[in-house]
Tab-separated table of C-alpha atoms and ligand atoms in Angstrom:
chain	number	residue	atom	x	y	z
A	1154	MET	CA	73.753	100.100	68.390
A	1155	VAL	CA	72.744	103.521	70.271
A	1156	TYR	CA	73.368	107.287	68.408
A	1157	ASN	CA	76.561	108.367	70.461
A	1158	PRO	CA	78.699	111.454	68.053
A	1159	LYS	CA	81.494	111.008	70.920
A	1160	SER	CA	81.960	107.491	70.347
A	1161	ALA	CA	85.328	106.301	68.652
A	1162	LYS	CA	83.325	103.544	67.025
A	1163	ALA	CA	82.038	104.185	63.217
A	1164	GLU	CA	78.763	101.834	63.639
A	1165	GLU	CA	77.963	104.528	66.952
A	1166	PHE	CA	78.806	107.821	65.346
A	1167	ILE	CA	77.121	106.847	62.192
A	1168	CYS	CA	74.511	105.204	63.676
A	1169	HIS	CA	72.381	103.193	61.094
A	1170	GLN	CA	69.209	103.109	63.217
A	1171	GLU	CA	69.482	106.564	63.765
A	1172	ILE	CA	69.782	107.290	59.857
A	1173	LEU	CA	66.688	104.913	59.906
A	1174	ASP	CA	64.782	107.132	62.026
A	1175	SER	CA	66.032	110.612	60.739
A	1176	LEU	CA	64.304	109.306	57.440
A	1177	ALA	CA	61.312	108.017	59.253
A	1178	TYR	CA	61.188	111.460	61.041
A	1179	ALA	CA	61.451	113.338	57.682
A	1180	ASP	CA	58.640	111.131	55.651
A	1181	ASP	CA	56.417	112.477	58.789
A	1182	ASN	CA	57.160	115.980	58.503
A	1183	LYS	CA	58.306	117.215	55.232
A	1184	ASN	CA	54.861	119.133	54.864
A	1185	ASN	CA	54.857	119.991	58.051
A	1186	LEU	CA	55.305	123.922	57.145
A	1187	GLN	CA	55.405	125.285	60.762
A	1188	LEU	CA	58.382	123.184	61.619
A	1189	ILE	CA	60.579	123.669	58.371
A	1190	ASP	CA	59.644	127.549	59.021
A	1191	GLU	CA	60.845	127.205	62.647
A	1192	ILE	CA	64.143	125.535	61.123
A	1193	LEU	CA	64.508	127.932	58.622
A	1194	GLU	CA	64.585	130.896	61.367
A	1195	LYS	CA	67.494	128.693	63.280
A	1196	ALA	CA	69.144	128.330	59.824
A	1197	GLU	CA	68.944	132.256	59.593
A	1198	GLN	CA	71.174	132.147	62.481
A	1199	ARG	CA	73.771	130.896	60.817
A	1200	LYS	CA	74.720	128.923	63.382
A	1201	GLY	CA	74.673	125.207	61.581
A	1202	LEU	CA	71.407	122.484	62.034
A	1203	SER	CA	71.208	119.180	62.772
A	1204	HIS	CA	71.327	116.089	60.432
A	1205	ARG	CA	67.294	115.635	61.110
A	1206	GLU	CA	66.651	119.378	60.856
A	1207	ALA	CA	69.149	119.396	57.867
A	1208	LEU	CA	67.127	116.460	56.124
A	1209	LEU	CA	63.713	118.457	56.850
A	1210	LEU	CA	64.420	121.283	54.647
A	1211	LEU	CA	66.237	118.860	52.170
A	1212	ASP	CA	63.203	116.697	51.636
A	1213	CYS	CA	60.675	119.995	51.869
A	1214	GLN	CA	58.816	120.225	48.528
A	1215	ASP	CA	57.009	123.668	49.653
A	1216	LYS	CA	58.382	125.957	46.484
A	1217	GLU	CA	58.246	129.200	48.626
A	1218	ARG	CA	60.211	127.738	50.941
A	1219	ASN	CA	62.573	125.906	48.700
A	1220	GLN	CA	63.970	129.355	47.095
A	1221	ARG	CA	63.947	130.616	50.870
A	1222	ILE	CA	66.312	127.624	51.367
A	1223	PHE	CA	68.497	128.635	48.188
A	1224	ALA	CA	68.576	132.147	48.950
A	1225	LEU	CA	69.982	131.664	52.537
A	1226	ALA	CA	72.735	129.651	51.326
A	1227	GLU	CA	73.981	132.022	49.126
A	1228	GLN	CA	73.735	134.369	51.916
A	1229	ILE	CA	75.678	132.179	53.934
A	1230	LYS	CA	78.115	131.676	51.136
A	1231	LYS	CA	78.856	135.313	50.884
A	1232	ASP	CA	78.426	136.022	54.755
A	1233	PHE	CA	81.292	133.599	55.901
A	1234	TYR	CA	83.292	132.898	52.535
A	1235	GLY	CA	82.485	136.469	50.147
A	1236	ASN	CA	82.768	135.881	46.510
A	1237	ARG	CA	86.188	134.374	46.283
A	1238	ILE	CA	86.629	131.243	44.949
A	1239	VAL	CA	89.636	128.606	45.316
A	1240	LEU	CA	91.256	126.933	42.836
A	1241	PHE	CA	93.125	124.066	42.699
A	1242	ALA	CA	93.936	120.869	40.389
A	1243	PRO	CA	94.468	117.193	41.259
A	1244	LEU	CA	97.249	115.409	40.557
A	1245	TYR	CA	97.569	111.638	39.914
A	1246	LEU	CA	100.324	110.266	41.181
A	1247	SER	CA	99.802	106.410	40.597
A	1248	ASN	CA	96.848	104.306	39.698
A	1249	TYR	CA	97.820	100.982	40.691
A	1250	CYS	CA	95.396	99.699	43.425
A	1251	VAL	CA	94.845	96.267	45.549
A	1252	ASN	CA	91.054	97.155	46.025
A	1253	GLY	CA	88.017	95.953	44.427
A	1254	CYS	CA	85.845	99.300	44.536
A	1255	VAL	CA	83.210	97.822	41.685
A	1256	TYR	CA	82.795	101.953	40.783
A	1257	CYS	CA	86.104	102.752	40.500
A	1258	PRO	CA	88.515	101.820	37.442
A	1259	TYR	CA	91.474	101.734	39.366
A	1260	HIS	CA	89.853	98.275	40.760
A	1261	ALA	CA	92.429	95.421	40.720
A	1262	LYS	CA	91.044	93.268	38.200
A	1263	ASN	CA	90.703	96.077	35.335
A	1264	LYS	CA	93.166	95.020	33.310
A	1265	LYS	CA	92.399	97.364	30.639
A	1266	ILE	CA	93.428	100.100	32.117
A	1267	ALA	CA	96.793	101.295	31.603
A	1268	ARG	CA	98.573	100.961	35.151
A	1269	LYS	CA	101.398	103.908	36.086
A	1270	LYS	CA	103.217	105.137	38.701
A	1271	MET	CA	105.358	108.552	38.289
A	1272	SER	CA	108.912	108.556	38.789
A	1273	GLN	CA	110.144	111.566	40.828
A	1274	ASP	CA	111.394	113.084	37.858
A	1275	GLU	CA	107.677	112.583	35.779
A	1276	ILE	CA	106.533	114.219	39.219
A	1277	ARG	CA	108.696	117.349	38.603
A	1278	GLN	CA	107.725	117.812	34.966
A	1279	GLU	CA	103.962	117.262	35.491
A	1280	VAL	CA	104.339	120.234	38.574
A	1281	ILE	CA	106.185	122.473	36.175
A	1282	ALA	CA	103.165	121.836	33.518
A	1283	LEU	CA	100.388	122.996	36.294
A	1284	GLN	CA	103.063	125.389	37.591
A	1285	ASP	CA	103.120	126.964	34.108
A	1286	MET	CA	99.058	126.964	34.109
A	1287	GLY	CA	99.430	128.888	37.010
A	1288	HIS	CA	98.455	126.704	39.693
A	1289	LYS	CA	99.363	127.187	43.272
A	1290	ARG	CA	97.512	123.999	45.160
A	1291	LEU	CA	97.362	120.386	44.396
A	1292	ALA	CA	95.444	117.626	45.317
A	1293	LEU	CA	97.397	114.505	45.214
A	1294	GLU	CA	95.604	111.593	44.274
A	1295	ALA	CA	96.804	107.415	44.921
A	1296	GLY	CA	95.332	104.316	44.271
A	1297	GLU	CA	96.136	101.630	47.238
A	1298	ASP	CA	99.081	99.834	47.003
A	1299	PRO	CA	101.549	99.110	49.852
A	1300	ILE	CA	104.157	98.081	47.464
A	1301	ASN	CA	103.626	100.182	44.680
A	1302	ASN	CA	102.481	103.271	46.515
A	1303	PRO	CA	103.708	102.655	49.988
A	1304	ILE	CA	103.469	105.972	52.447
A	1305	GLU	CA	107.546	106.727	51.658
A	1306	TYR	CA	106.546	107.132	47.947
A	1307	ILE	CA	103.683	109.726	49.104
A	1308	LEU	CA	106.138	111.343	51.415
A	1309	ASP	CA	108.954	111.422	48.701
A	1310	SER	CA	106.339	113.247	46.246
A	1311	ILE	CA	105.220	115.670	48.775
A	1312	LYS	CA	108.820	116.849	49.004
A	1313	THR	CA	109.359	116.616	45.556
A	1314	ILE	CA	106.187	118.941	44.942
A	1315	TYR	CA	107.332	121.342	47.296
A	1316	SER	CA	111.231	121.675	46.085
A	1317	ILE	CA	109.957	122.976	42.507
A	1318	GLN	CA	110.214	126.760	41.370
A	1319	HIS	CA	109.829	126.872	37.799
A	1320	LYS	CA	110.453	130.735	36.836
A	1321	ASN	CA	107.703	132.547	39.199
A	1322	GLY	CA	105.681	129.356	40.112
A	1323	ALA	CA	105.675	127.219	43.371
A	1324	ILE	CA	102.889	124.693	44.585
A	1325	ARG	CA	102.211	126.608	47.845
A	1326	ARG	CA	99.779	124.076	49.409
A	1327	VAL	CA	99.779	120.068	49.178
A	1328	ASN	CA	96.421	118.552	50.112
A	1329	VAL	CA	96.165	114.381	49.641
A	1330	ASN	CA	93.371	112.150	49.016
A	1331	ILE	CA	94.949	108.371	49.753
A	1332	ALA	CA	93.595	105.359	51.219
A	1333	ALA	CA	92.617	105.495	54.992
A	1334	THR	CA	96.009	104.709	56.937
A	1335	THR	CA	97.608	104.603	60.707
A	1336	VAL	CA	98.086	107.560	63.055
A	1337	GLU	CA	101.489	107.133	62.622
A	1338	ASN	CA	101.048	107.501	58.635
A	1339	TYR	CA	98.870	110.627	58.722
A	1340	LYS	CA	101.629	112.012	61.613
A	1341	LYS	CA	104.200	111.506	58.896
A	1342	LEU	CA	101.624	113.538	56.038
A	1343	LYS	CA	101.726	116.165	59.114
A	1344	ASP	CA	105.319	116.655	59.087
A	1345	ALA	CA	105.269	116.837	55.105
A	1346	GLY	CA	103.533	119.607	55.647
A	1347	ILE	CA	100.350	118.896	53.926
A	1348	GLY	CA	97.225	120.624	53.944
A	1349	THR	CA	94.282	119.099	54.152
A	1350	TYR	CA	93.813	115.287	54.177
A	1351	ILE	CA	90.650	114.368	52.062
A	1352	LEU	CA	89.247	111.218	52.021
A	1353	PHE	CA	85.745	110.640	50.575
A	1354	GLN	CA	83.497	108.070	52.733
A	1355	GLU	CA	81.771	106.848	49.040
A	1356	THR	CA	78.830	105.482	51.390
A	1357	TYR	CA	77.944	106.106	54.567
A	1358	ASN	CA	75.978	102.472	54.400
A	1359	LYS	CA	77.651	99.618	55.859
A	1360	GLU	CA	75.808	96.696	54.009
A	1361	SER	CA	76.259	98.912	50.585
A	1362	TYR	CA	80.107	99.735	51.578
A	1363	GLU	CA	80.907	96.309	52.183
A	1364	LYS	CA	79.031	95.288	48.675
A	1365	LEU	CA	80.632	98.358	46.519
A	1366	HIS	CA	83.866	97.256	48.597
A	1367	PRO	CA	84.211	93.674	48.201
A	1368	THR	CA	87.824	93.173	48.301
A	1369	GLY	CA	91.291	94.812	49.520
A	1370	PRO	CA	91.699	96.479	52.392
A	1371	LYS	CA	89.443	99.169	51.641
A	1372	HIS	CA	86.925	96.499	52.258
A	1373	ASN	CA	86.715	97.297	56.283
A	1374	TYR	CA	83.950	99.462	57.027
A	1375	ALA	CA	85.368	100.624	60.567
A	1376	TRP	CA	88.821	101.228	59.174
A	1377	HIS	CA	87.631	103.709	56.478
A	1378	THR	CA	84.921	105.277	58.633
A	1379	GLU	CA	87.357	106.038	61.833
A	1380	ALA	CA	90.001	107.195	58.939
A	1381	MET	CA	89.647	111.126	60.040
A	1382	ASP	CA	89.746	110.526	64.076
A	1383	ARG	CA	92.990	108.848	63.676
A	1384	ALA	CA	93.842	111.822	61.305
A	1385	MET	CA	93.175	114.030	63.802
A	1386	GLU	CA	95.366	111.955	66.226
A	1387	GLY	CA	98.040	112.608	63.994
A	1388	GLY	CA	97.537	116.085	64.538
A	1389	ILE	CA	95.788	116.976	60.821
A	1390	ASP	CA	93.536	119.141	61.372
A	1391	ASP	CA	92.089	120.108	58.675
A	1392	VAL	CA	90.179	116.961	57.082
A	1393	GLY	CA	87.771	116.628	53.966
A	1394	LEU	CA	84.875	114.644	53.703
A	1395	GLY	CA	82.530	113.618	50.608
A	1396	VAL	CA	80.294	110.649	49.149
A	1397	LEU	CA	79.983	109.449	46.106
A	1398	TYR	CA	76.444	110.182	44.882
A	1399	GLY	CA	74.514	108.067	43.254
A	1400	LEU	CA	75.984	104.918	45.307
A	1401	GLU	CA	72.892	104.670	47.411
A	1402	SER	CA	70.050	106.743	48.691
A	1403	TYR	CA	71.618	110.313	48.639
A	1404	ARG	CA	69.118	111.020	51.747
A	1405	TYR	CA	70.875	108.522	54.083
A	1406	GLU	CA	74.216	109.490	52.611
A	1407	PHE	CA	73.282	113.067	53.747
A	1408	VAL	CA	71.892	112.170	57.384
A	1409	GLY	CA	75.222	110.148	57.449
A	1410	GLN	CA	77.472	112.825	56.312
A	1411	LEU	CA	76.184	115.077	58.956
A	1412	MET	CA	76.594	112.912	61.528
A	1413	HIS	CA	80.168	112.659	60.392
A	1414	ALA	CA	80.661	115.982	60.750
A	1415	GLU	CA	79.264	116.109	63.995
A	1416	HIS	CA	81.154	113.362	65.571
A	1417	LEU	CA	84.486	115.257	64.433
A	1418	GLU	CA	82.905	118.570	66.494
A	1419	ALA	CA	81.973	116.458	69.253
A	1420	VAL	CA	85.416	114.770	70.087
A	1421	PHE	CA	87.567	117.172	68.262
A	1422	GLY	CA	85.681	120.752	68.742
A	1423	VAL	CA	86.293	121.127	64.590
A	1424	GLY	CA	84.192	119.980	61.925
A	1425	PRO	CA	85.515	119.276	58.474
A	1426	HIS	CA	87.332	121.469	56.743
A	1427	THR	CA	85.958	120.811	53.663
A	1428	ILE	CA	82.916	118.634	52.058
A	1429	SER	CA	83.150	117.549	48.221
A	1430	VAL	CA	80.287	116.564	46.054
A	1431	PRO	CA	81.463	114.474	43.673
A	1432	ARG	CA	78.844	112.130	41.713
A	1433	ILE	CA	79.281	108.822	39.573
A	1434	LYS	CA	81.450	109.527	36.458
A	1435	LYS	CA	81.547	107.054	33.120
A	1436	ALA	CA	85.491	105.516	33.336
A	1437	GLU	CA	86.950	102.405	31.750
A	1438	GLY	CA	84.753	99.907	32.305
A	1439	ILE	CA	82.282	102.030	34.523
A	1440	ASP	CA	78.994	103.056	33.420
A	1441	PRO	CA	77.275	105.535	36.185
A	1442	ASN	CA	73.662	104.239	34.968
A	1443	SER	CA	74.167	100.772	36.189
A	1444	PHE	CA	74.283	102.042	39.578
A	1445	ASP	CA	70.648	102.744	41.204
A	1446	ASN	CA	71.298	105.859	42.614
A	1447	GLY	CA	72.035	108.749	40.372
A	1448	ILE	CA	70.445	112.044	41.389
A	1449	ASP	CA	69.284	114.576	39.009
A	1450	ASP	CA	71.132	117.775	38.723
A	1451	ASP	CA	68.071	119.672	40.834
A	1452	THR	CA	68.527	117.552	43.984
A	1453	PHE	CA	72.058	117.931	43.792
A	1454	ALA	CA	71.167	121.648	44.236
A	1455	LYS	CA	69.417	121.147	46.771
A	1456	ILE	CA	71.807	119.059	48.754
A	1457	ILE	CA	74.321	121.422	48.178
A	1458	ALA	CA	72.591	124.146	49.393
A	1459	CYS	CA	71.266	122.007	52.311
A	1460	ILE	CA	75.140	121.341	53.237
A	1461	ARG	CA	75.430	124.895	52.896
A	1462	ILE	CA	73.153	125.770	55.526
A	1463	ALA	CA	74.321	122.649	58.022
A	1464	VAL	CA	77.584	123.571	58.233
A	1465	PRO	CA	78.223	127.149	57.268
A	1466	TYR	CA	81.794	127.047	58.134
A	1467	THR	CA	82.857	124.045	55.980
A	1468	GLY	CA	84.421	125.032	52.790
A	1469	MET	CA	82.796	123.357	49.845
A	1470	ILE	CA	84.264	121.724	46.519
A	1471	ILE	CA	83.367	120.596	43.088
A	1472	SER	CA	85.272	119.081	40.887
A	1473	THR	CA	85.397	118.691	36.821
A	1474	ARG	CA	83.365	115.896	37.196
A	1475	GLU	CA	80.466	118.228	37.023
A	1476	SER	CA	79.717	120.519	33.990
A	1477	PRO	CA	80.219	124.246	33.389
A	1478	LYS	CA	76.709	124.830	33.740
A	1479	VAL	CA	76.579	122.620	36.980
A	1480	ARG	CA	79.433	123.976	38.689
A	1481	GLU	CA	77.932	127.819	37.993
A	1482	ARG	CA	74.423	126.743	40.013
A	1483	ALA	CA	76.305	125.376	42.949
A	1484	LEU	CA	79.048	128.098	43.174
A	1485	HIS	CA	75.522	129.981	43.873
A	1486	LEU	CA	74.513	127.712	46.349
A	1487	GLY	CA	77.630	127.584	48.699
A	1488	VAL	CA	81.006	125.859	46.862
A	1489	SER	CA	83.986	127.824	47.945
A	1490	GLN	CA	86.558	125.777	45.995
A	1491	ILE	CA	86.904	124.484	42.407
A	1492	SER	CA	89.284	122.495	40.039
A	1493	GLY	CA	90.557	123.898	36.890
A	1494	ALA	CA	91.914	122.592	33.696
A	1495	SER	CA	92.132	118.838	35.815
A	1496	LYS	CA	93.736	115.998	33.894
A	1497	THR	CA	92.585	112.569	35.975
A	1498	SER	CA	94.820	110.827	34.445
A	1499	VAL	CA	98.640	109.928	35.732
A	1500	GLY	CA	101.191	112.483	34.218
A	1501	GLY	CA	98.243	113.979	31.657
A	1502	TYR	CA	99.505	116.986	32.720
A	1503	ALA	CA	103.308	117.284	30.652
A	1504	HIS	CA	101.760	114.163	28.325
A	1505	PRO	CA	98.420	114.228	27.178
A	1506	GLU	CA	97.568	110.586	26.213
A	1507	PRO	CA	97.204	108.624	23.338
A	1508	GLU	CA	93.397	107.259	22.711
A	1509	ASP	CA	94.705	103.665	23.285
A	1510	GLU	CA	96.271	104.470	26.515
A	1511	ASN	CA	93.894	105.475	29.117
A	1512	SER	CA	95.107	105.623	32.645
A	1513	ALA	CA	92.066	108.269	33.570
A	1514	GLN	CA	90.490	107.454	37.040
A	1515	PHE	CA	87.004	108.995	34.969
A	1516	ASP	CA	85.830	111.511	32.323
A	1517	VAL	CA	85.719	115.146	33.345
A	1518	SER	CA	82.956	117.508	32.082
A	1519	ASP	CA	84.312	120.751	32.283
A	1520	ASN	CA	87.447	120.790	29.687
A	1521	ARG	CA	87.893	124.567	29.896
A	1522	THR	CA	91.948	125.402	30.725
A	1523	LEU	CA	92.802	127.217	33.755
A	1524	ASP	CA	92.380	131.249	32.411
A	1525	GLU	CA	89.168	130.742	30.808
A	1526	ILE	CA	87.689	129.140	33.848
A	1527	ILE	CA	89.214	132.364	35.908
A	1528	TYR	CA	87.847	134.870	33.132
A	1529	TRP	CA	84.114	133.082	33.849
A	1530	LEU	CA	84.408	133.409	37.487
A	1531	MET	CA	85.306	137.030	36.842
A	1532	LYS	CA	82.695	137.349	34.491
A	1533	MET	CA	80.363	136.179	37.250
A	1534	GLY	CA	82.103	139.018	39.919
A	1535	TYR	CA	83.749	136.237	41.861
A	1536	VAL	CA	87.525	136.777	42.561
A	1537	PRO	CA	89.544	133.508	41.766
A	1538	SER	CA	92.107	132.602	44.846
A	1539	PHE	CA	95.523	131.158	44.767
A	1540	CYS	CA	95.558	131.959	48.306
A	1541	THR	CA	97.218	129.367	50.647
A	1542	ALA	CA	98.302	131.473	53.779
A	1543	CYS	CA	96.019	129.586	56.448
A	1544	TYR	CA	97.966	127.109	56.661
A	1545	ARG	CA	101.498	128.605	56.071
A	1546	GLU	CA	100.387	130.707	59.259
A	1547	GLY	CA	99.287	128.079	61.175
A	1548	ARG	CA	95.700	128.675	60.864
A	1549	THR	CA	93.747	125.402	60.423
A	1550	GLY	CA	91.243	123.445	62.439
A	1551	ASP	CA	89.216	125.535	64.990
A	1552	ARG	CA	91.312	128.639	64.488
A	1553	PHE	CA	90.371	128.797	60.760
A	1554	MET	CA	87.059	128.044	61.814
A	1555	GLU	CA	87.185	131.238	64.133
A	1556	LEU	CA	88.226	133.353	61.269
A	1557	CYS	CA	85.169	132.118	59.261
A	1558	LYS	CA	83.216	132.478	62.429
A	1559	SER	CA	84.314	136.206	62.978
A	1560	LYS	CA	83.562	136.908	59.158
A	1561	GLN	CA	87.541	138.239	59.600
A	1562	ILE	CA	87.892	136.510	56.035
A	1563	GLN	CA	87.075	140.236	54.383
A	1564	ASN	CA	90.482	141.461	56.008
A	1565	CYS	CA	92.627	138.401	55.605
A	1566	CYS	CA	91.574	136.100	53.043
A	1567	HIS	CA	90.284	138.442	50.466
A	1568	PRO	CA	93.307	140.591	50.288
A	1569	ASN	CA	95.352	137.177	49.690
A	1570	ALA	CA	92.863	136.445	47.183
A	1571	LEU	CA	93.642	140.086	45.186
A	1572	MET	CA	97.451	139.778	45.688
A	1573	THR	CA	97.650	135.993	44.681
A	1574	LEU	CA	95.165	136.428	41.452
A	1575	LYS	CA	97.406	139.722	40.826
A	1576	GLU	CA	99.982	137.628	40.536
A	1577	TYR	CA	98.296	134.848	38.305
A	1578	LEU	CA	97.134	137.916	36.236
A	1579	VAL	CA	101.074	139.175	35.521
A	1580	ASP	CA	102.706	135.562	35.199
A	1581	TYR	CA	99.929	133.623	33.337
A	1582	ALA	CA	96.923	134.909	32.232
A	1583	SER	CA	95.752	135.782	28.461
A	1584	GLU	CA	95.479	139.502	27.663
A	1585	GLN	CA	91.095	139.573	27.884
A	1586	THR	CA	91.699	137.594	31.316
A	1587	LYS	CA	94.216	140.347	32.420
A	1588	GLU	CA	92.209	143.905	31.842
A	1589	LEU	CA	89.230	141.570	33.387
A	1590	GLY	CA	91.262	141.222	36.085
A	1591	GLN	CA	92.835	144.453	36.799
A	1592	ILE	CA	89.725	146.225	36.705
A	1593	LEU	CA	88.051	143.698	39.293
A	1594	ILE	CA	90.995	143.940	41.959
A	1595	GLN	CA	90.687	147.404	41.865
A	1596	SER	CA	87.268	147.865	42.348
A	1597	GLU	CA	87.704	144.692	45.136
A	1598	LEU	CA	90.325	146.680	46.814
A	1599	GLY	CA	87.413	149.137	47.946
A	1600	ASN	CA	85.807	146.413	49.579
A	1601	ILE	CA	88.841	145.832	52.273
A	1602	PRO	CA	87.071	147.213	55.681
A	1603	LYS	CA	90.429	147.778	57.451
A	1604	GLU	CA	92.553	151.146	55.668
A	1605	LYS	CA	95.493	149.495	56.834
A	1606	VAL	CA	95.177	146.073	55.292
A	1607	ARG	CA	93.831	148.117	52.255
A	1608	GLU	CA	97.278	150.072	51.978
A	1609	PHE	CA	99.318	147.102	52.510
A	1610	VAL	CA	97.469	145.316	50.172
A	1611	ALA	CA	97.784	148.410	47.572
A	1612	LYS	CA	101.790	148.196	48.161
A	1613	HIS	CA	102.214	144.545	47.571
A	1614	LEU	CA	99.842	145.309	44.446
A	1615	THR	CA	102.519	147.352	42.998
A	1616	GLU	CA	105.437	145.193	44.498
A	1617	ILE	CA	104.063	142.338	42.672
A	1618	GLU	CA	103.918	144.062	39.087
A	1619	ASN	CA	107.820	144.508	40.093
A	1620	GLY	CA	108.385	141.304	40.141
A	1621	LYS	CA	108.115	140.283	43.559
A	1622	ARG	CA	106.150	137.292	44.963
A	1623	ASP	CA	104.377	135.699	47.753
A	1624	PHE	CA	102.956	138.371	50.020
A	1625	TYR	CA	99.933	137.360	52.484
A	1626	LEU	CA	98.213	137.913	55.764
B	832	SAM	N1	92.362	105.741	46.668
B	832	SAM	C1	91.986	106.795	47.856
B	832	SAM	C2	91.170	105.933	48.720
B	832	SAM	O1	90.148	104.542	48.482
B	832	SAM	O2	89.839	106.815	49.127
B	832	SAM	C3	91.865	107.950	47.072
B	832	SAM	C4	90.669	108.003	46.685
B	832	SAM	S1	90.636	108.062	44.535
B	832	SAM	C5	91.905	108.450	43.956
B	832	SAM	C6	89.807	109.481	44.472
B	832	SAM	C7	88.021	109.477	44.733
B	832	SAM	O3	87.303	109.415	43.040
B	832	SAM	C8	87.518	108.152	45.269
B	832	SAM	O4	87.239	108.845	46.660
B	832	SAM	C9	85.927	108.443	44.503
B	832	SAM	O5	85.125	108.724	45.251
B	832	SAM	C10	86.115	108.464	42.914
B	832	SAM	N2	86.007	107.899	42.029
B	832	SAM	C11	86.127	106.401	41.794
B	832	SAM	N3	85.865	106.324	40.865
B	832	SAM	C12	84.497	107.548	39.929
B	832	SAM	C13	84.044	107.874	39.171
B	832	SAM	N4	83.753	106.483	38.186
B	832	SAM	N5	83.423	108.190	39.114
B	832	SAM	C14	84.096	109.471	39.692
B	832	SAM	N6	84.586	109.262	40.434
B	832	SAM	C15	85.383	108.312	41.353
C-alpha cells in the first residue's frame, strides 16, 4: 500500500507501512537535537507539524527540549483558545449493543451488565436533571444495535432534548457519539441540528483493530475508519477523533491519528474539530491491566502536548475517565473542553443506580459536582464556558478554523464564555462560586480587545441579572 492522504481508502490514508517507517525514522533520529530544534522552530510558527515531525517531538528524551515542548503547547493553547474551558456532559441513551469490543462492557456477550434503553420520557427526566446542574452541551452516547437503537431513536432523542426548557435551562448543542453509519444517516443527524459527530477510532492498527472487535458491524476496519469521510459527505463538517489509549502502542496511535487529521485536511480542507484522549478504564467485566499498552501519566501528558502542537486549531477533550490531578495537568497542555459531573450509566442523572444494577460504561475518576468543577477552573484562572454560539451561527468546519487561526476568539468566544458563565452563576452556582465568578467576569471584561464588544457584553451581563437569557455573538 502506498501512503496517500487524499485517498478515500482507509488503508491508503492510514498507511501501515508509512506508520512503521515513521516509527523507524523517529527511532533513528530521536537523539538528533539539531533536527529536533528545527522542528521546534517550525512548531513555534503555530502552523502545525506533520505526523513524522510530531512523533520526533513525542519521542524526544532531552530534558531541556521537553520543557520547551510543554511550554509551547501551553502557549499555543493560550494563543488560539485563550483561557476558556468549555464544559459538557455525556448522556447515555442505551447500552444495548451487538458488537463484541473486548474492552467495552457493552459487548454483546456481557450478561452481567444491566441493559437499559431510555424512553423519551426518561430522556426528558435526564435532560431536566442536566439542565438543573447548569449544563448546556451534551454528548449523546449509545451502543450499536440496529433493532434497539436505530437512527430514528437517536433522532427522536435529539428532538426531545432540544425541546425541553426547564426553568431557565436549555440544551443548546447536542454532539453525537454513535457507531459508524451511512451518508444518509449522517445527513439526518445534520438535519437534526447536531454539533460535532464524534467517533473514536479505538486503534488505527488494522490487525489489532480486527482482534479487538471480533464480532459485529464494528469489526469492519474500513467502514469504521472511513466514517468521518461519510459524515463530511453528509454535511457534518465538525468531526471529533479519538483513540482509546491502552489498546495498542501509543506511538502507532499517535502517528495514525495525525495521518487521519492530515487526510481530512487534504480531502475536505478542514481537519478534525476535536480530538479526545480517552484511556481504558475499569468497567463491568473489564480489567484495564489485561491490556498490554497502558500509558503512564507522564507519557499521557506528553501525548497531549504534542497533539496540541501538531494540530494547533483543533479543540482537545478530556473526560472524567481521568482524575482531577491528571485533568489539571492536561488543561495546561492544551485541553480546551472537559466533561463535568458525568454519569456513564443509562438514566444515571435523574436516578442514581443501586449497587447491584450496573449499566455504566466505565468507572469515572472525577466525581465532583459541576459547581465544584466550575469553582476549581476559576481558581486556576480559567473561564468556564457554556457557549454554543458557533454552530448556531453557522461557524462550523473551516469557518470556525478561520476564526481560530485569525485569533478572533478573544472578540467572539471569550465574550460568549463570559455571558454563559454569568447565566450559570445567576441560575445554578453556590454562593462561593458566584462570588468568585463575579470577580472573574469583571476582570475578564477588560480583556476583550474591541470596545464595542466590551460594551455589548457589559450591557447583556446586566440583562442576564434581570432575567434575560441566551445572548451571543
Ligand atoms: N457505540 C459507539 C461506537 O462504537 O463508537 C459509541 C461508543 S461508546 C458509547 C464511547 C467510547 O467509549 C468508545 O468509543 C470507547 O472508546 C470508549 N470506551 C469503551 N470502553 C471503555 C472502557 N472500558 N474505558 C474507557 N473508555 C471506554
